[in-house]
Amino acid sequence: MKTRAGRTTTKKTPRRLVTTLGELISAAYEAVPGMGTQRLERALTLLTESPLARHISPHVEFVR
């Protein structure tokens, strides 16, 4: 009779959220209120001046 081998335990690393820049920009645009240019400006502000921006700023720079 075979015995089942126990699973090896590995230390879990923090999960990383992987997304495309297009999805990130679309989500910012959908998250802010307003219409047209005003909405675009608010989305840009969200991507450049929010706590989110502090985490991605070393890697990505959003320009007009």
Short mmCIF file of C-alpha atoms in Angstrom, two decimals, residues 4-35:
data_model
loop_
_atom_site.label_atom_id
_atom_site.label_comp_id
_atom_site.label_asym_id
_atom_site.label_seq_id
_atom_site.Cartn_x
_atom_site.Cartn_y
_atom_site.Cartn_z
CA ARG A 4 0.77 9.75 0.26
CA ALA A 5 3.69 12.10 0.41
CA GLY A 6 2.96 15.33 2.23
CA ARG A 7 3.02 18.54 0.30
CA THR A 8 6.12 20.59 0.64
CA THR A 9 5.38 23.91 2.19
CA THR A 10 6.76 26.95 0.50
CA LYS A 11 6.77 30.44 1.85
CA LYS A 12 4.16 32.43 0.01
CA THR A 13 5.36 35.59 -1.64
CA PRO A 14 3.11 38.63 -1.95
CA ARG A 15 0.89 38.50 -5.01
CA ARG A 16 1.51 40.96 -7.76
CA LEU A 17 -1.25 42.49 -9.81
CA VAL A 18 -0.36 42.33 -13.46
CA THR A 19 -2.23 44.50 -15.90
CA THR A 20 -1.55 46.39 -19.09
CA LEU A 21 -1.09 50.14 -19.20
CA GLY A 22 -4.16 50.37 -21.42
CA GLU A 23 -6.31 48.69 -18.76
CA LEU A 24 -4.88 50.98 -16.09
CA ILE A 25 -5.63 54.10 -18.13
CA SER A 26 -9.13 52.86 -19.00
CA ALA A 27 -9.88 52.12 -15.35
CA ALA A 28 -8.75 55.60 -14.30
CA TYR A 29 -10.90 57.19 -17.01
CA GLU A 30 -13.95 55.17 -15.93
CA ALA A 31 -13.37 55.92 -12.23
CA VAL A 32 -13.52 59.72 -12.46
CA PRO A 33 -16.62 61.88 -12.93
CA GLY A 34 -17.05 64.48 -15.62
CA MET A 35 -17.31 64.70 -19.38
#
